[in-house]
mmCIF file of C-alpha atoms and ligand atoms in Angstrom:
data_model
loop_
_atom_site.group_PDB
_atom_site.id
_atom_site.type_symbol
_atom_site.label_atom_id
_atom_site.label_comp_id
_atom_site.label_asym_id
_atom_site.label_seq_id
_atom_site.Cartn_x
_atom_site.Cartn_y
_atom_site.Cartn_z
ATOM 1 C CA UNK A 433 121.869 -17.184 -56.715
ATOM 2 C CA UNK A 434 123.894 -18.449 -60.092
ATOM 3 C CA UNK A 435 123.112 -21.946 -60.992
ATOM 4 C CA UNK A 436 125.071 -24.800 -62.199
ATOM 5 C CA UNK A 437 123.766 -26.920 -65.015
ATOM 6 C CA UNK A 438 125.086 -30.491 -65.432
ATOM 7 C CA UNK A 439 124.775 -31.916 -69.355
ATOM 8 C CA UNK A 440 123.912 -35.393 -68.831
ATOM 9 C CA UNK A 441 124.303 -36.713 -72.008
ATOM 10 C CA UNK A 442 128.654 -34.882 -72.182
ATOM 11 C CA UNK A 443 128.962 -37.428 -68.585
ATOM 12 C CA UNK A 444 127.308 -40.355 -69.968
ATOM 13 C CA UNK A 445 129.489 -39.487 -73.380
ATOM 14 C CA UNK A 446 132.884 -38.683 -71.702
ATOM 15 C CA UNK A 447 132.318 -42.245 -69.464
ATOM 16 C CA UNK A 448 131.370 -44.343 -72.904
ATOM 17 C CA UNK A 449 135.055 -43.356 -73.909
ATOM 18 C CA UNK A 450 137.256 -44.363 -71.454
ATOM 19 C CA UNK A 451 135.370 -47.451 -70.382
ATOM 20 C CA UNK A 452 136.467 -48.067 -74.340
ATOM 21 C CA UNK A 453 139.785 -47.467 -73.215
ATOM 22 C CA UNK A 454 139.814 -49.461 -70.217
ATOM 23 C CA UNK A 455 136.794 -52.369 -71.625
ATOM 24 C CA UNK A 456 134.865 -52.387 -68.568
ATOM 25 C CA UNK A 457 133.009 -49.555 -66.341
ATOM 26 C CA UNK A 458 133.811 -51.831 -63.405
ATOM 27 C CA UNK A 459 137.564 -50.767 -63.588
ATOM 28 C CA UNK A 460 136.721 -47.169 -64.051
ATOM 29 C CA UNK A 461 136.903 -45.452 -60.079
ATOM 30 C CA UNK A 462 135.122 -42.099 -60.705
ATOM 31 C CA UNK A 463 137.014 -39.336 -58.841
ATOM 32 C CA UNK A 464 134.239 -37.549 -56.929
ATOM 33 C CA UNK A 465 136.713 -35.155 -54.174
ATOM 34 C CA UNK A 466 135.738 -31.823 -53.535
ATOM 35 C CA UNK A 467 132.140 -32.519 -54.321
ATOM 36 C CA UNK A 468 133.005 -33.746 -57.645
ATOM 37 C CA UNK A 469 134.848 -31.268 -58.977
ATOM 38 C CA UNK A 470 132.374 -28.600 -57.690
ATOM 39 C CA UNK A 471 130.060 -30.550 -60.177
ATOM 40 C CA UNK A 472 127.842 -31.989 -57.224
ATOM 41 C CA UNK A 473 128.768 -34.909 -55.452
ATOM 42 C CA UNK A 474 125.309 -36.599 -54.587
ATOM 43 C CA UNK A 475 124.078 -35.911 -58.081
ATOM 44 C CA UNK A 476 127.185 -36.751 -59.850
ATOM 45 C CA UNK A 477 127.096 -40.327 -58.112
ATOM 46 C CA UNK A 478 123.840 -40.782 -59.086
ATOM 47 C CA UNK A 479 124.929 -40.384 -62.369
ATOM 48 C CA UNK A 480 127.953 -42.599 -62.356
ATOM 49 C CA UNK A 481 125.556 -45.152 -60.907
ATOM 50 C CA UNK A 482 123.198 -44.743 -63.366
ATOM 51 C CA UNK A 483 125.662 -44.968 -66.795
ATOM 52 C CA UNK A 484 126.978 -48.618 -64.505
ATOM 53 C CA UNK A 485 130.054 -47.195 -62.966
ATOM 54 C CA UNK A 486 130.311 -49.415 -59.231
ATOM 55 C CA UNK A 487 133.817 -47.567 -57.861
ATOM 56 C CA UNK A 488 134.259 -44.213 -56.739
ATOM 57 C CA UNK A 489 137.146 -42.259 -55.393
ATOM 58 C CA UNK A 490 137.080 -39.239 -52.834
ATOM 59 C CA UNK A 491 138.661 -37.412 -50.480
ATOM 60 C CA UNK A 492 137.295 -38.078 -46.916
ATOM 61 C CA UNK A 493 135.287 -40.847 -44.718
ATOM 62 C CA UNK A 494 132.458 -37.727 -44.687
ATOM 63 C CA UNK A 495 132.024 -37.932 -48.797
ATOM 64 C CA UNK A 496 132.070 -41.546 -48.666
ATOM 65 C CA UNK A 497 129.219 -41.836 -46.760
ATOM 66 C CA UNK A 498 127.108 -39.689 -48.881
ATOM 67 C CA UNK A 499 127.982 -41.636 -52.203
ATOM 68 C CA UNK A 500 128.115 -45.333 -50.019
ATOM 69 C CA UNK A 501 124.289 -46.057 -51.729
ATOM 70 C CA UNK A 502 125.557 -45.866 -55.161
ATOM 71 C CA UNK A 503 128.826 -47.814 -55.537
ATOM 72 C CA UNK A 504 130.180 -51.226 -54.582
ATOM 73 C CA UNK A 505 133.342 -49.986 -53.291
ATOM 74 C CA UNK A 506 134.919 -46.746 -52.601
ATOM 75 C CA UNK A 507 138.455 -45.411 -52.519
ATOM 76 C CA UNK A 508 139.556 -42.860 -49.898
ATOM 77 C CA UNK A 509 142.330 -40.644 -50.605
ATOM 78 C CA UNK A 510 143.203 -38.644 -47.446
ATOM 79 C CA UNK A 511 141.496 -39.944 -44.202
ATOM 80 C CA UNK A 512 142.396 -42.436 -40.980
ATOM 81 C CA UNK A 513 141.542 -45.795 -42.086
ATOM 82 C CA UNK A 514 138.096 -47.682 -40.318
ATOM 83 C CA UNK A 515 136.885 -50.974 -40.494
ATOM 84 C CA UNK A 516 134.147 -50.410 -42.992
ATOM 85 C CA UNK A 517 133.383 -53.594 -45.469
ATOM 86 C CA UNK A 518 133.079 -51.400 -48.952
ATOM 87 C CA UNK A 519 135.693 -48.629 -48.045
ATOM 88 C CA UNK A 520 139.083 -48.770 -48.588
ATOM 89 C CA UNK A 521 142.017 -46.161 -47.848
ATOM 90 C CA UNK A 522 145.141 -44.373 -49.132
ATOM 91 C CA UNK A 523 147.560 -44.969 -46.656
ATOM 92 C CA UNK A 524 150.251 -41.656 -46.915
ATOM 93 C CA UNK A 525 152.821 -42.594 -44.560
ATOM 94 C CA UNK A 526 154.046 -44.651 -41.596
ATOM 95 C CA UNK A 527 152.009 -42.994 -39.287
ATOM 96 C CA UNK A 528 149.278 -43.437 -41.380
ATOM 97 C CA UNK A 529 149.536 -47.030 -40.991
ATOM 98 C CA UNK A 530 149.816 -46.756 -37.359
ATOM 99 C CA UNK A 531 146.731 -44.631 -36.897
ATOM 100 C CA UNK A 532 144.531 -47.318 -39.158
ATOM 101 C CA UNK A 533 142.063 -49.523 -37.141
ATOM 102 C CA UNK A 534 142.350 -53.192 -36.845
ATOM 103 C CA UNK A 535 140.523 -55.207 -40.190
ATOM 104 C CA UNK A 536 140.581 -52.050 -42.358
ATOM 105 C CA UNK A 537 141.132 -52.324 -45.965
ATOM 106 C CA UNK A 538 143.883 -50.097 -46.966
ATOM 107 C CA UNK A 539 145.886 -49.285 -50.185
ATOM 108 C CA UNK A 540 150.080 -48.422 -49.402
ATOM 109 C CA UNK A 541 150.215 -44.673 -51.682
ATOM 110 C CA UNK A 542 154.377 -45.336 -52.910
ATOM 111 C CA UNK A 543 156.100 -41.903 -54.045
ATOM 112 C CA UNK A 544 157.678 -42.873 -56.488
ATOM 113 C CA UNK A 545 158.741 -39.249 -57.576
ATOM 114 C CA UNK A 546 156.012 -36.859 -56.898
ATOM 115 C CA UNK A 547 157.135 -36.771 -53.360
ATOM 116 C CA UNK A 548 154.079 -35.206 -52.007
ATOM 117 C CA UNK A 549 152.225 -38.149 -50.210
ATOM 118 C CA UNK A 550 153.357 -41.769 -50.360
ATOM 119 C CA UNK A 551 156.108 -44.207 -48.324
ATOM 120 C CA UNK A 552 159.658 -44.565 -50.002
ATOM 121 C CA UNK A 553 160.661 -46.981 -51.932
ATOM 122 C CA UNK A 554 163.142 -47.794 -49.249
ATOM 123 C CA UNK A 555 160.472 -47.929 -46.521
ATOM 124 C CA UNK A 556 158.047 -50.452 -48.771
ATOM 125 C CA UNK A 557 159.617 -53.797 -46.895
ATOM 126 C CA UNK A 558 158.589 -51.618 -43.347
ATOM 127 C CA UNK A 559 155.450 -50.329 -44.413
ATOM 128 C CA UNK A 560 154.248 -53.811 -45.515
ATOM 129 C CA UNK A 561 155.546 -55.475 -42.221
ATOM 130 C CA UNK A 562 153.787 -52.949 -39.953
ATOM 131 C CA UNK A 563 150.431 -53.715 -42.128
ATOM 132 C CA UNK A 564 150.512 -56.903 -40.983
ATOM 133 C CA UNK A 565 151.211 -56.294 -37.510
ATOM 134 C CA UNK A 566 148.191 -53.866 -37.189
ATOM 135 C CA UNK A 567 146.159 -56.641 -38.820
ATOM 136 C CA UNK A 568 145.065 -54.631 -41.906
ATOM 137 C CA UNK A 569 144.244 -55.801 -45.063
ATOM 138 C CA UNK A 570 145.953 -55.067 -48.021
ATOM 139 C CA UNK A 571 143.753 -54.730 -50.890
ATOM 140 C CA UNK A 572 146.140 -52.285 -53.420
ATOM 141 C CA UNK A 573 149.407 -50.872 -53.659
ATOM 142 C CA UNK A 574 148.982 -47.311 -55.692
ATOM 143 C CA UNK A 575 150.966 -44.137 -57.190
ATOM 144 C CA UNK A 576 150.367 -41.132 -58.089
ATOM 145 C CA UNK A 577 151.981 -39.634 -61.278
ATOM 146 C CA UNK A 578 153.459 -36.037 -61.274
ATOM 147 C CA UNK A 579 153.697 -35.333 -65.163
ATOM 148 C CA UNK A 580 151.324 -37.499 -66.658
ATOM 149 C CA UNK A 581 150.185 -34.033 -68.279
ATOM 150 C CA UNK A 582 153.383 -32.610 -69.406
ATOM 151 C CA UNK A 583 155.248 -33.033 -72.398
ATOM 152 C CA UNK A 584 158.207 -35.083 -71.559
ATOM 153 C CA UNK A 585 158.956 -39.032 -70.602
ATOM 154 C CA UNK A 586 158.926 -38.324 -67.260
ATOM 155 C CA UNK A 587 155.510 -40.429 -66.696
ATOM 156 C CA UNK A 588 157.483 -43.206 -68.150
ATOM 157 C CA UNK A 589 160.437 -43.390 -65.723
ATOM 158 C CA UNK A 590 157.709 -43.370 -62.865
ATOM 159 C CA UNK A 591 155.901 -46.527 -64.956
ATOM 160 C CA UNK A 592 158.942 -47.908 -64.759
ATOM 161 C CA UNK A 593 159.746 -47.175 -60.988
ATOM 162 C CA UNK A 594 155.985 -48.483 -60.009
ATOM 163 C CA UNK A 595 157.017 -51.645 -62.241
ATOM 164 C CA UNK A 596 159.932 -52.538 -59.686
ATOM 165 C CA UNK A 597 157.734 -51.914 -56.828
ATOM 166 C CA UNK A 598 155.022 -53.942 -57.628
ATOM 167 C CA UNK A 599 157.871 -56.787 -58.293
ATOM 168 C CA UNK A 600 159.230 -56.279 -54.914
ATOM 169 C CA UNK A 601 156.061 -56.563 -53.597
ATOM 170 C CA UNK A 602 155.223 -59.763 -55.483
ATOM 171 C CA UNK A 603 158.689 -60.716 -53.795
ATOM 172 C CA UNK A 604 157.843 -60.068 -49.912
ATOM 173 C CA UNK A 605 154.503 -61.058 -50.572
ATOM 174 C CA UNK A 606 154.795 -64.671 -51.877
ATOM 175 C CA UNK A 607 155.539 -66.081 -48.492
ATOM 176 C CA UNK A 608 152.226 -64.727 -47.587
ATOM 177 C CA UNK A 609 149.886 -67.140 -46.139
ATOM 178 C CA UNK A 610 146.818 -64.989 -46.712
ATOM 179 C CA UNK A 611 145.757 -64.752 -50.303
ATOM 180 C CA UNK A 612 143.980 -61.160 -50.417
ATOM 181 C CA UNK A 613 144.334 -60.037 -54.030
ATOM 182 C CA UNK A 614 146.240 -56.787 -54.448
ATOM 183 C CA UNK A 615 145.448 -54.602 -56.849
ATOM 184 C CA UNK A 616 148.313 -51.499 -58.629
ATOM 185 C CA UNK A 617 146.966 -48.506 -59.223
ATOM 186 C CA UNK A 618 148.627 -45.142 -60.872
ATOM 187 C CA UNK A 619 146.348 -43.500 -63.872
ATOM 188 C CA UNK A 620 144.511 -40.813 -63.481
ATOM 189 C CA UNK A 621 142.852 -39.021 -66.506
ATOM 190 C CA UNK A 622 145.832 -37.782 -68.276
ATOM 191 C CA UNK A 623 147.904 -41.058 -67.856
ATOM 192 C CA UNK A 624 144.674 -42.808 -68.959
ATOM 193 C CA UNK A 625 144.567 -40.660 -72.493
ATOM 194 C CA UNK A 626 148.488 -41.125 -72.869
ATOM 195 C CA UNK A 627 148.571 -44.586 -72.267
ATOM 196 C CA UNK A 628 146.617 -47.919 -72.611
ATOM 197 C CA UNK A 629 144.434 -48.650 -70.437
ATOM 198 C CA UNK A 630 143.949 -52.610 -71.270
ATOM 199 C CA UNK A 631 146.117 -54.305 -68.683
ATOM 200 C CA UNK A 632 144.827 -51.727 -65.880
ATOM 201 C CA UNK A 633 142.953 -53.181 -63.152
ATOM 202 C CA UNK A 634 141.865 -49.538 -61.471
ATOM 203 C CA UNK A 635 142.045 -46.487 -62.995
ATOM 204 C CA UNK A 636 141.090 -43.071 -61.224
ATOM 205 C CA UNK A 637 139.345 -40.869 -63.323
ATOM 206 C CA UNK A 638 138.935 -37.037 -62.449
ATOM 207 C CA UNK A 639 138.626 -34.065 -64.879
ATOM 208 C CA UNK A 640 138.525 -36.530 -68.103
ATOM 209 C CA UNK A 641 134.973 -37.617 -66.761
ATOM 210 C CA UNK A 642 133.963 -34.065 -66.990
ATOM 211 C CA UNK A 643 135.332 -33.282 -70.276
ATOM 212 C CA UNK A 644 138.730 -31.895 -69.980
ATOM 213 C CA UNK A 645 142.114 -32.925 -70.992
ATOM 214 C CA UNK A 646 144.861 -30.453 -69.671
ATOM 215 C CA UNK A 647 147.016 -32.284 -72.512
ATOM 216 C CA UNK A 648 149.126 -30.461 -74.759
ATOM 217 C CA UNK A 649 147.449 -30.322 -78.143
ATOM 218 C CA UNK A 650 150.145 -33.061 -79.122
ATOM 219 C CA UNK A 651 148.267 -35.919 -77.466
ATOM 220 C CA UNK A 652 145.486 -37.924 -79.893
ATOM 221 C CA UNK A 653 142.596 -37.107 -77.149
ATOM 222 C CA UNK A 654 139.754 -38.686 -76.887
ATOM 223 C CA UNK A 655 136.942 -36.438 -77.757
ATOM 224 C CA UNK A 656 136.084 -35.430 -74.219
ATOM 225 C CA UNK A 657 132.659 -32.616 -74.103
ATOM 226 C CA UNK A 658 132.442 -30.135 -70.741
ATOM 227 C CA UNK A 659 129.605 -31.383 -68.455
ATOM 228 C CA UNK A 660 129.334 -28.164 -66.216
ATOM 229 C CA UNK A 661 128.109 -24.731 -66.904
ATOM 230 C CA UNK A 662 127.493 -21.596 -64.853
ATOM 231 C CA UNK A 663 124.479 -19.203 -65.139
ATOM 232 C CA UNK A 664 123.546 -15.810 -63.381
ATOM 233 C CA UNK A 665 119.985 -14.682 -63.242
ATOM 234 C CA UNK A 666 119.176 -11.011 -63.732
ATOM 235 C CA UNK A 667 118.470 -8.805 -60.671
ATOM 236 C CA UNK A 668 117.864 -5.565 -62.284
ATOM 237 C CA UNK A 669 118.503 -3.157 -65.441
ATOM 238 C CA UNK A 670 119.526 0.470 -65.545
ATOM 239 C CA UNK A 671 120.484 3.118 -67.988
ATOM 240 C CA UNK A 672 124.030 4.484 -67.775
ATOM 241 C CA UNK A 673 124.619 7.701 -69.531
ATOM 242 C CA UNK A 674 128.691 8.206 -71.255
ATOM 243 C CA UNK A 675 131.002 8.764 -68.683
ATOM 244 C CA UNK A 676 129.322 6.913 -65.651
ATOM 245 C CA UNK A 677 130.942 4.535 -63.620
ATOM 246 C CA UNK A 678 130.160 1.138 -62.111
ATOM 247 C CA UNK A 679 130.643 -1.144 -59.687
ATOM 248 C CA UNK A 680 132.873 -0.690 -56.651
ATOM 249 C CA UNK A 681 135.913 2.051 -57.278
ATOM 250 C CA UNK A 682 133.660 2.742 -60.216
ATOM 251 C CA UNK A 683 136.246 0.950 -62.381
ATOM 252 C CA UNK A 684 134.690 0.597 -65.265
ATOM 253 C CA UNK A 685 133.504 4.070 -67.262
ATOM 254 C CA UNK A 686 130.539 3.685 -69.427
ATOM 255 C CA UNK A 687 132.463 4.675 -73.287
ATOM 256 C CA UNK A 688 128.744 5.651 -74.450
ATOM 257 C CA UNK A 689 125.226 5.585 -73.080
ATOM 258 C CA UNK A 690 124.478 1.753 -72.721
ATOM 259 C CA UNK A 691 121.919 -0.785 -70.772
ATOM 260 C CA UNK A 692 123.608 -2.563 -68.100
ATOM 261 C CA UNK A 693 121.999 -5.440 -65.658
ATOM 262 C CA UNK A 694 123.317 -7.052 -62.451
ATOM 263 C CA UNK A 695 123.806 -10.623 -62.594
ATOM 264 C CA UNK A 696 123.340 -12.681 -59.213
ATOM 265 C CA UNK A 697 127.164 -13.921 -59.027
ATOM 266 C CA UNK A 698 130.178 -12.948 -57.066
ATOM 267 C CA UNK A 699 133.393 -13.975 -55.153
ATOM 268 C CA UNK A 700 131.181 -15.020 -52.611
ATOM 269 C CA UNK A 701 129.801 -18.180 -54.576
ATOM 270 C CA UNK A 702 133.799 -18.989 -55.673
ATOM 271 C CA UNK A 703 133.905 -17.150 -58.809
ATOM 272 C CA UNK A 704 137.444 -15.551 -59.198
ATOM 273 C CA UNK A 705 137.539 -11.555 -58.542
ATOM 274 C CA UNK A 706 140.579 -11.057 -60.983
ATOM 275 C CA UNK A 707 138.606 -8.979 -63.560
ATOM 276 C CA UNK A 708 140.415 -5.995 -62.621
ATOM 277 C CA UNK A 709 143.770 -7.952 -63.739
ATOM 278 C CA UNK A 710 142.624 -8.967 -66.968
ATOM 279 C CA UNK A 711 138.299 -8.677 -68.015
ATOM 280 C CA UNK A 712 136.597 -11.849 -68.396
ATOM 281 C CA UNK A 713 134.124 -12.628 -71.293
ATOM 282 C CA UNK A 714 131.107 -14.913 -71.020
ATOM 283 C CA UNK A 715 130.554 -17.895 -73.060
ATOM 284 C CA UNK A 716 128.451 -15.176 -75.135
ATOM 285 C CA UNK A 717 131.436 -12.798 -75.594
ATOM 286 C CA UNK A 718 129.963 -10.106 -72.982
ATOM 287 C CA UNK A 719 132.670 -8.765 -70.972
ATOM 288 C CA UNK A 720 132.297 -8.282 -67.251
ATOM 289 C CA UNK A 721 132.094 -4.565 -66.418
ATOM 290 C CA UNK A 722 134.326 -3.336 -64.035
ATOM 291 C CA UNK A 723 135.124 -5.259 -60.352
ATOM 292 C CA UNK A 724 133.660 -8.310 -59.388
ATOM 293 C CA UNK A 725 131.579 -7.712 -56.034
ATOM 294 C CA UNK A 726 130.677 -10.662 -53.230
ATOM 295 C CA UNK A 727 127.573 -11.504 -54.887
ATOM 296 C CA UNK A 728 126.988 -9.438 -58.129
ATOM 297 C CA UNK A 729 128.407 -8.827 -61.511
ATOM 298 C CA UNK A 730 127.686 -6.048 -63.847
ATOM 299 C CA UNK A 731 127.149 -6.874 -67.629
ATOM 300 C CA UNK A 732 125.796 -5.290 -70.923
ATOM 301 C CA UNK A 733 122.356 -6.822 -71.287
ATOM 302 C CA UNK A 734 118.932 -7.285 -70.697
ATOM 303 C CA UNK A 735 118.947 -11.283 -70.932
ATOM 304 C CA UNK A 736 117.206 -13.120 -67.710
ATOM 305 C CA UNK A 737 120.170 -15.806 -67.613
ATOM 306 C CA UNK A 738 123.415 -15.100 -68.711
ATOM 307 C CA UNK A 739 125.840 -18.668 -69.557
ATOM 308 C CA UNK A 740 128.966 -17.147 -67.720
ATOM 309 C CA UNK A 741 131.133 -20.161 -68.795
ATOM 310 C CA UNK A 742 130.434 -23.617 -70.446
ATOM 311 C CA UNK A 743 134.022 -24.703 -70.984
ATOM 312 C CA UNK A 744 136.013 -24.358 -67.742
ATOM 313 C CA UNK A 745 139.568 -24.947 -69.932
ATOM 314 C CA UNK A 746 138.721 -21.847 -71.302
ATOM 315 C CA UNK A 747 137.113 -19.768 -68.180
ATOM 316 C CA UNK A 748 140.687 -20.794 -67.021
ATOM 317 C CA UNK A 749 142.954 -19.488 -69.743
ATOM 318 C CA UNK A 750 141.292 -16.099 -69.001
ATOM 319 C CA UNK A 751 141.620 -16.239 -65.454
ATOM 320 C CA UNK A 752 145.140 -17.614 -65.189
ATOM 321 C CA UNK A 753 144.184 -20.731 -63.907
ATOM 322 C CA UNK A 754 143.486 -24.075 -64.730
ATOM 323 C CA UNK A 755 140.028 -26.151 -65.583
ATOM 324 C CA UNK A 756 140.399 -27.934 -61.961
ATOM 325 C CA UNK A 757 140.470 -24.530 -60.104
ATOM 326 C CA UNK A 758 137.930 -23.051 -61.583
ATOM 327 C CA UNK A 759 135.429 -25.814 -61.038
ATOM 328 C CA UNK A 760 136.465 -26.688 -57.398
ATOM 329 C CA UNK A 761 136.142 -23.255 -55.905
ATOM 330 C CA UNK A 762 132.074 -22.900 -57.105
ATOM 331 C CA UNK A 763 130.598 -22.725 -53.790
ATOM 332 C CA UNK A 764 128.795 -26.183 -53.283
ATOM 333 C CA UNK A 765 125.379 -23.702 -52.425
ATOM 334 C CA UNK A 766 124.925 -23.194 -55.941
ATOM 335 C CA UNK A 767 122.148 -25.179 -56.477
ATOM 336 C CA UNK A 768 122.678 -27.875 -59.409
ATOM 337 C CA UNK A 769 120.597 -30.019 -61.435
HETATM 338 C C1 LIG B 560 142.596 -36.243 -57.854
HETATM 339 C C2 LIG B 560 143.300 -37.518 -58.031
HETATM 340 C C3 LIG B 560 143.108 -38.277 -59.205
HETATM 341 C C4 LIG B 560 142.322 -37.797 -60.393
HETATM 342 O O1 LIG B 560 143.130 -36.974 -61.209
HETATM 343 P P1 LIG B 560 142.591 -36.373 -62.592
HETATM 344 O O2 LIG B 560 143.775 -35.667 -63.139
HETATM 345 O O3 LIG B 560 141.506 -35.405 -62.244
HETATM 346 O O4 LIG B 560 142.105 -37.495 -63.397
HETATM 347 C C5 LIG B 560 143.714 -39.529 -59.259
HETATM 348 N N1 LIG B 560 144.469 -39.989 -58.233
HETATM 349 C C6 LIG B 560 144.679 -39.272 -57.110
HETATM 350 C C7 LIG B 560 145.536 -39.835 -56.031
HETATM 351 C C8 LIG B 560 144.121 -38.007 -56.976
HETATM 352 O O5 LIG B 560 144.357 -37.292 -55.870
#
């Protein structure tokens, strides 16, 4: 099978410079969903442990467990809320709130104009009355920003709409007998480069930890360095005479006689088959020849290990896609280290 290596030294780099930004590694909450950006979730905790990170963010109760050893407190995004003393959960919606068990810790998601998970505005006074019905315990209030990575001033007016929030919460809030501290939440890695990250409590960093920046060039970015790269091993070598054809619908014609290997990588381990659309080239400018089967690849040359990518920015350019998809769909069997 292809293997995945991780660069320790691009993490431990990319982490040094936001916890510049933000002036502590205890506010950083390393985004580890969808085993960590199909970097490895067990590995990359160990990591994030290791450079002094103590928060972590993911996607389900399942991944939580796994990372629990290594953090002080973990954030989950998109599962019912337990009573569990270091977890805490997004909370979506109403019924959300409803489904939570009694004594979780829970953080109320607001849309405040991405309007794919999060309570109104108008339904904050409700959602924060039903909390304390159920007996939950508020421990943040959080957005999510939809543009933080475009061009435009649209991730302003949502700072601005999370700014009246968190005063109306201050508002129904300061008749409050119990003093659990709340803590507001919105940047992820883009809002974290555009922005400054001194008065933020929380921030939830994703693909900036692994050294990618989906900024426009126009954005002063930190000097972020890829932490994942994909290799295929060598199965076996033949020699292809002018005018053969390889691979499946023999869609590539050899232009001359040439050496060609197969390389142990394929849809099948979640690398994209859309080299009929437009041909991919390695990180060592060898173009993949012809279709891209379930487990193989076909290249010119007689190397062992082939790098297939080391910058996934750039793997994504070619393949239409961004840096996020391309890392996400690696099958988590690829073995990693
Ligand atoms: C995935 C996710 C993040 C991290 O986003 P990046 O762009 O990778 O930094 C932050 N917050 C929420 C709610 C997310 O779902």
């Amino acid at each position: 099978m292809a293997f995945i290596k991780i660069n320790r030294a691009n993490f431990f780099h990319n982490l040094t410079e936001f916890s510049l930004k933000t002036s502590s590694k205890e506010s950083i909450g390393i985004v580890l969903k969808d085993n960590a950006y199909g970097h490895g979730l067990e590995l990359m905790a160990q990591l994030s442990k290791e450079f002094g990170l103590v928060q972590a963010v993911v996607r389900t109760t399942k991944e939580a467990r796994i990372v629990e050893p290594y953090f002080q407190q973990i954030l989950i995004l998109g599962d019912r809320a337990i009573a569990e003393e270091n977890f805490s959960y997004a909370l979506n919606s109403l019924e959300d709130i409803k489904q939570a068990d009694e004594a979780s810790l829970v953080e109320l998601k607001i849309d405040t104009g991405m309007h794919r998970n999060g309570i109104s505005i108008d339904e904050l006074e409700k959602a924060l009355l039903l909390i304390k019905e159920k007996n939950l315990l508020l421990v943040g209030i959080m957005t999510h920003n939809r543009s933080a990575d475009v061009l435009s001033s649209e991730l302003f007016w949502q700072q601005k709409q999370f700014e009246k929030v968190q005063k109306q919460v201050a508002m129904s809030m300061s008749d409050n007998t119990s003093s659990q501290h709340i803590r507001f939440h919105s940047f992820n890695s883009a809002s974290s480069l555009r922005l400054s990250c001194e008065n933020q409590e929380f921030i939830r960093l994703g693909i900036g930890a692994y050294g990618y920046s989906e900024l426009p060039n126009i954005y002063e970015v930190l000097d972020l360095k890829p932490v994942l790269s994909l290799w295929a091993k060598k199965i076996s070598t033949r020699n292809l005479k002018k005018g053969e054809r390889v691979g499946y619908g023999g869609a590539y014609i050899a232009p001359r006689d040439m050496i060609v290997s197969t390389y142990n990588l394929g849809y099948g381990d979640g690398w994209m088959r859309s080299n009929h659309v437009n041909t991919f080239i390695t990180a060592e400018g060898l173009p993949i020849l012809g279709r891209v089967s379930m487990d193989y690849i076909i290249l010119e040359s007689t190397q062992d290990e082939i790098c297939i990518f080391d910058n996934a920015l750039e793997a994504g350019q070619q393949l239409g896609t961004i840096s996020y998809e391309v890392m996400t769909l690696l099958s988590g069997d690829i073995m990693r280290y």
